[in-house]
Amino acid sequence: MSRPLRIQYPGAFYYITQHGNSSLKIFAGDEDRRAFVDILAHSMTTYGVILHGFTLLTNHFHLILETPRPNLSEFMRRLGITYAGYYNRRHRHRGNVCGGRYKSIVIDADRYLGPVSCYLHLNPLRLRSLQRRRLADRLDYLASCKWSSHN
């Protein structure tokens, strides 16, 4: 059975997420995250994609994107291939960095951009290591999260 086609049209908003291969790390540290952000920025310029929000966690990332042209697949292909090349060279790794296809959900921006943005930006609070901490500590962690567009 073939995969369903991606919904692409001019002016579409998407919530994107992708996990590491077997949920392994895709960012070993801040240097990897910086490289990902640089590759993301360059890909956005190349394809004219607009970023509305992001969160980079250890084993996955979340993006909210707008595509003025219907080119999400090409954009994500370039982002994935370029980052995998960087990661594999830096860590002497072979093969895929991310596991499977990225998940993309078309967003009705007028109705759901706010709630999806909240979900994306609050995602770091779902870390197991934070679950038993006091609310004030969790909010401090969120405010200090530098790999998110929250701030």
XYZ file of N, CA and C in Angstrom:
453
model
N 0.835 -1.170 0.000
C 0.000 0.000 0.000
C 0.888 1.244 0.000
N 0.577 2.207 -0.851
C 1.398 3.409 -0.943
C 1.049 4.404 0.165
N 1.967 5.294 0.408
C 1.745 6.318 1.429
C 0.753 7.359 0.916
N -0.028 7.938 1.818
C -0.932 9.009 1.373
C -0.118 10.236 0.956
N -0.625 10.951 -0.026
C 0.047 12.155 -0.492
C -0.053 13.251 0.563
N 0.940 14.113 0.580
C 0.924 15.265 1.477
C -0.026 16.319 0.913
N -0.735 16.964 1.803
C -1.592 18.070 1.381
C -0.710 19.306 1.304
N -0.625 19.893 0.114
C 0.195 21.077 -0.096
C -0.593 22.071 -0.936
N -0.605 23.311 -0.501
C -1.225 24.380 -1.284
C -0.619 25.706 -0.859
N -0.692 26.722 -1.705
C -0.111 28.022 -1.358
C -0.762 28.598 -0.103
N 0.072 29.109 0.808
C -0.431 29.744 2.017
C -0.820 28.783 3.125
N -0.456 27.521 3.011
C -0.815 26.528 4.027
C 0.034 26.702 5.288
N -0.568 26.407 6.440
C 0.121 26.365 7.724
C 0.204 24.904 8.147
N 1.366 24.523 8.701
C 1.582 23.139 9.105
C 2.185 23.065 10.498
N 1.755 22.056 11.236
C 2.458 21.638 12.447
C 3.275 20.424 12.030
N 4.589 20.487 12.250
C 5.519 19.424 11.838
C 6.213 18.882 13.073
N 6.363 17.574 13.131
C 7.206 16.977 14.156
C 7.936 15.778 13.547
N 9.136 15.552 14.048
C 9.893 14.382 13.607
C 10.788 13.919 14.740
N 10.841 12.608 14.917
C 11.625 11.978 15.985
C 12.884 11.341 15.408
N 13.829 11.088 16.297
C 15.046 10.399 15.914
C 14.764 8.944 15.569
N 15.660 8.359 14.831
C 15.553 6.959 14.457
C 15.500 6.126 15.739
N 14.456 5.329 15.911
C 14.223 4.537 17.123
C 14.175 5.416 18.375
N 13.720 6.650 18.214
C 13.644 7.661 19.288
C 14.996 7.948 19.934
N 16.080 7.736 19.173
C 17.413 8.085 19.656
C 17.629 9.585 19.513
N 18.699 10.092 20.102
C 19.016 11.516 20.046
C 19.254 11.968 18.610
N 18.720 13.137 18.281
C 19.078 13.773 17.012
C 19.900 15.034 17.270
N 19.942 15.461 18.539
C 20.768 16.594 18.947
C 21.596 16.150 20.144
N 22.918 16.048 19.946
C 23.791 15.631 21.036
C 24.125 16.794 21.962
N 23.864 18.000 21.511
C 24.163 19.171 22.335
C 23.824 20.449 21.583
N 24.251 21.555 22.167
C 23.924 22.860 21.590
C 24.544 23.071 20.216
N 25.715 22.508 19.967
C 26.345 22.661 18.652
C 25.462 22.047 17.558
N 24.890 20.890 17.828
C 23.982 20.260 16.862
C 22.723 21.108 16.671
N 22.193 21.636 17.762
C 20.992 22.476 17.650
C 21.291 23.744 16.854
N 22.464 24.351 17.101
C 22.851 25.540 16.331
C 22.942 25.210 14.844
N 23.547 24.091 14.527
C 23.667 23.677 13.122
C 22.287 23.456 12.510
N 21.385 22.810 13.262
C 20.033 22.578 12.761
C 19.330 23.904 12.478
N 19.452 24.863 13.409
C 18.817 26.171 13.217
C 19.412 26.879 11.992
N 20.721 26.780 11.795
C 21.347 27.389 10.617
C 20.839 26.740 9.329
N 20.752 25.423 9.326
C 20.250 24.698 8.148
C 18.780 25.040 7.918
N 18.013 25.125 8.995
C 16.602 25.509 8.905
C 16.471 26.900 8.288
N 17.260 27.854 8.774
C 17.196 29.229 8.256
C 17.564 29.282 6.780
N 18.604 28.557 6.403
C 19.012 28.554 4.991
C 17.944 27.899 4.117
N 17.360 26.827 4.595
C 16.299 26.145 3.838
C 15.073 27.043 3.703
N 14.764 27.801 4.760
C 13.627 28.716 4.703
C 13.855 29.787 3.643
N 15.063 30.311 3.575
C 15.394 31.315 2.561
C 15.294 30.720 1.161
N 15.824 29.528 0.991
C 15.815 28.873 -0.326
C 14.396 28.607 -0.817
N 13.520 28.152 0.061
C 12.180 27.733 -0.346
C 11.086 28.748 -0.012
N 11.449 29.859 0.620
C 10.462 30.883 0.940
C 9.477 30.466 2.017
N 9.874 29.553 2.887
C 9.013 29.059 3.957
C 9.118 30.004 5.151
N 8.009 30.216 5.847
C 7.958 31.101 7.008
C 7.802 30.257 8.266
N 8.673 30.513 9.243
C 8.642 29.793 10.517
C 7.854 30.611 11.529
N 6.845 29.989 12.142
C 6.031 30.655 13.158
C 6.333 30.169 14.566
N 7.027 29.048 14.718
C 7.379 28.551 16.031
C 8.224 27.291 15.918
N 9.052 27.049 16.926
C 9.863 25.829 16.944
C 10.203 25.452 18.373
N 10.451 24.183 18.580
C 11.010 23.646 19.815
C 11.914 22.486 19.425
N 13.153 22.526 19.909
C 14.112 21.452 19.643
C 14.381 20.723 20.955
N 13.995 19.473 21.011
C 14.254 18.639 22.181
C 15.385 17.670 21.837
N 15.740 16.786 22.722
C 16.888 15.914 22.488
C 16.646 14.917 21.358
N 15.454 14.305 21.332
C 15.209 13.243 20.352
C 14.143 13.595 19.320
N 13.685 14.846 19.300
C 12.720 15.250 18.283
C 12.602 16.771 18.222
N 11.907 17.234 17.191
C 11.680 18.670 17.053
C 10.241 18.918 16.616
N 9.790 20.142 16.866
C 8.462 20.606 16.468
C 8.628 21.915 15.704
N 7.874 22.075 14.639
C 7.893 23.308 13.858
C 6.469 23.716 13.520
N 6.227 25.011 13.432
C 5.005 25.530 12.825
C 5.466 26.344 11.632
N 5.044 25.929 10.438
C 5.509 26.522 9.197
C 4.351 27.037 8.361
N 4.651 28.039 7.563
C 3.720 28.533 6.541
C 4.443 28.439 5.206
N 3.754 27.916 4.199
C 4.362 27.766 2.877
C 3.616 28.635 1.869
N 4.159 29.815 1.532
C 3.519 30.648 0.509
C 3.395 29.935 -0.840
N 4.348 29.034 -1.110
C 4.265 28.173 -2.299
C 4.023 26.746 -1.806
N 3.397 25.907 -2.604
C 3.131 24.520 -2.156
C 4.372 23.636 -2.256
N 5.335 23.856 -1.353
C 6.626 23.169 -1.464
C 7.109 22.567 -0.147
N 6.191 22.163 0.710
C 6.588 21.592 2.000
C 7.490 20.373 1.828
N 7.138 19.470 0.937
C 7.920 18.235 0.760
C 9.356 18.526 0.353
N 9.535 19.453 -0.586
C 10.888 19.792 -1.033
C 11.681 20.437 0.111
N 11.020 21.331 0.841
C 11.658 21.994 1.976
C 12.107 20.971 3.019
N 11.220 20.081 3.416
C 11.549 19.094 4.444
C 12.590 18.091 3.945
N 12.569 17.761 2.677
C 13.587 16.857 2.125
C 14.968 17.497 2.271
N 15.085 18.774 1.869
C 16.370 19.460 1.967
C 16.813 19.581 3.424
N 15.912 19.974 4.308
C 16.239 20.103 5.728
C 16.751 18.775 6.282
N 16.043 17.695 6.014
C 16.419 16.382 6.537
C 17.730 15.870 5.984
N 17.920 15.987 4.684
C 19.149 15.487 4.054
C 20.358 16.294 4.510
N 20.208 17.606 4.560
C 21.335 18.458 4.939
C 21.721 18.232 6.398
N 20.719 18.151 7.284
C 21.041 17.934 8.695
C 21.641 16.535 8.903
N 21.106 15.537 8.240
C 21.652 14.172 8.378
C 23.105 14.128 7.915
N 23.414 14.822 6.822
C 24.805 14.882 6.360
C 25.714 15.516 7.399
N 25.259 16.634 7.966
C 26.025 17.296 9.029
C 26.211 16.340 10.219
N 25.118 15.780 10.711
C 25.154 14.926 11.902
C 26.056 13.714 11.676
N 25.924 13.072 10.535
C 26.716 11.874 10.251
C 28.210 12.193 10.170
N 28.559 13.324 9.562
C 29.971 13.711 9.503
C 30.510 14.022 10.905
N 29.764 14.796 11.663
C 30.226 15.240 12.990
C 30.353 14.078 13.973
N 29.413 13.144 13.935
C 29.386 12.064 14.927
C 29.862 10.721 14.382
N 30.397 10.730 13.165
C 30.858 9.490 12.524
C 29.765 8.420 12.590
N 28.602 8.843 12.183
C 27.405 8.000 12.204
C 27.077 7.648 10.759
N 26.360 6.572 10.550
C 25.923 6.202 9.196
C 24.429 5.993 9.208
N 23.799 6.321 8.116
C 22.381 6.043 7.967
C 21.496 7.207 8.371
N 20.229 6.875 8.588
C 19.234 7.885 8.909
C 19.427 8.421 10.325
N 19.171 9.702 10.470
C 19.188 10.326 11.790
C 17.766 10.329 12.333
N 16.840 10.718 11.489
C 15.432 10.747 11.874
C 14.749 9.471 11.408
N 13.793 9.018 12.177
C 13.115 7.769 11.872
C 11.831 7.992 11.100
N 11.727 7.416 9.952
C 10.496 7.475 9.182
C 10.178 8.865 8.655
N 8.958 8.994 8.184
C 8.500 10.273 7.651
C 8.218 11.248 8.775
N 8.368 12.507 8.444
C 7.959 13.534 9.398
C 6.434 13.575 9.426
N 5.897 13.975 10.554
C 4.453 14.096 10.690
C 4.081 15.540 10.360
N 3.112 15.723 9.491
C 2.660 17.070 9.149
C 1.142 17.130 9.253
N 0.677 18.148 9.934
C -0.759 18.375 10.085
C -1.069 19.767 9.561
N -2.005 19.850 8.641
C -2.424 21.152 8.126
C -3.239 21.850 9.220
N -2.937 23.124 9.441
C -3.590 23.898 10.492
C -4.488 24.952 9.856
N -5.712 25.061 10.348
C -6.556 26.205 10.029
C -6.041 27.333 10.918
N -5.227 28.227 10.352
C -4.519 29.228 11.147
C -5.463 30.121 11.942
N -6.600 30.473 11.380
C -7.527 31.360 12.081
C -8.054 30.726 13.364
N -8.260 29.427 13.359
C -8.848 28.753 14.514
C -7.839 28.067 15.421
N -6.777 27.515 14.839
C -5.927 26.612 15.610
C -4.465 27.020 15.752
N -4.042 28.114 15.156
C -2.638 28.495 15.273
C -2.265 28.758 16.729
N -3.126 29.428 17.484
C -2.865 29.694 18.901
C -2.753 28.428 19.730
N -3.757 27.545 19.689
C -3.653 26.305 20.471
C -2.473 25.404 20.073
N -2.178 25.330 18.768
C -1.048 24.506 18.328
C 0.264 25.131 18.809
N 0.345 26.454 18.783
C 1.531 27.143 19.274
C 1.725 26.875 20.774
N 0.647 26.896 21.534
C 0.737 26.573 22.970
C 1.251 25.150 23.170
N 0.709 24.200 22.421
C 1.147 22.809 22.529
C 2.641 22.702 22.233
N 3.073 23.330 21.138
C 4.472 23.267 20.722
C 5.382 23.863 21.800
N 5.031 25.037 22.317
C 5.904 25.716 23.268
C 5.871 25.111 24.667
N 4.801 24.418 25.015
C 4.737 23.767 26.326
C 5.302 22.348 26.302
N 5.657 21.848 25.132
C 6.150 20.484 24.995
C 7.356 20.170 25.877
N 8.307 21.099 26.083
C 9.437 20.768 26.972
C 8.997 20.413 28.394
N 7.853 20.869 28.827
C 7.387 20.552 30.183
C 6.939 19.106 30.318
N 6.824 18.391 29.210
C 6.402 16.996 29.243
C 7.567 16.032 29.508
N 8.772 16.562 29.650
C 9.928 15.712 29.945
C 9.709 14.990 31.267
N 10.041 13.725 31.302
C 9.860 12.931 32.523
C 10.594 13.543 33.712
N 11.769 14.092 33.447
C 12.575 14.646 34.542
C 11.917 15.848 35.210
N 10.935 16.452 34.547
C 10.256 17.622 35.113
C 8.923 17.295 35.766
N 8.426 16.098 35.563
C 7.075 15.764 36.000
C 6.853 15.910 37.503
N 7.854 15.663 38.307
C 7.675 15.696 39.764
C 8.136 17.011 40.391
N 8.561 17.921 39.553
C 9.009 19.210 40.090
C 7.819 20.122 40.361
N 8.057 21.112 41.215
C 7.015 22.103 41.506
C 6.713 22.911 40.243
N 5.525 23.452 40.173
C 5.103 24.238 39.019
C 6.048 25.412 38.784
N 6.459 26.101 39.833
C 7.357 27.254 39.681
C 8.677 26.829 39.030
N 9.207 25.673 39.424
C 10.452 25.169 38.826
C 10.256 24.824 37.360
N 9.112 24.242 37.054
C 8.816 23.884 35.659
C 8.697 25.133 34.795
N 8.066 26.171 35.318
C 7.924 27.416 34.566
C 9.272 28.117 34.396
N 10.138 28.031 35.415
C 11.496 28.575 35.285
C 12.254 27.849 34.180
N 12.093 26.523 34.142
C 12.741 25.738 33.092
C 12.243 26.181 31.714
N 10.949 26.356 31.585
C 10.375 26.780 30.304
C 10.918 28.140 29.890
N 11.016 29.067 30.824
C 11.507 30.413 30.512
C 12.977 30.394 30.099
N 13.728 29.410 30.601
C 15.160 29.341 30.282
C 15.452 28.452 29.071
N 14.445 27.874 28.485
C 14.613 26.955 27.348
C 15.029 27.761 26.114
N 16.322 27.705 25.770
C 16.809 28.558 24.677
C 16.588 27.965 23.295
N 16.207 26.706 23.199
C 15.987 26.095 21.898
C 14.514 25.994 21.591
N 13.845 27.079 21.846
C 12.412 27.193 21.585
C 12.130 28.647 21.230
N 11.124 28.863 20.430
C 10.731 30.242 20.106
C 9.813 30.814 21.168
N 9.629 30.115 22.283
C 8.756 30.560 23.362
C 9.089 31.962 23.833
N 10.362 32.220 24.079
C 10.769 33.535 24.594
C 10.723 34.576 23.495
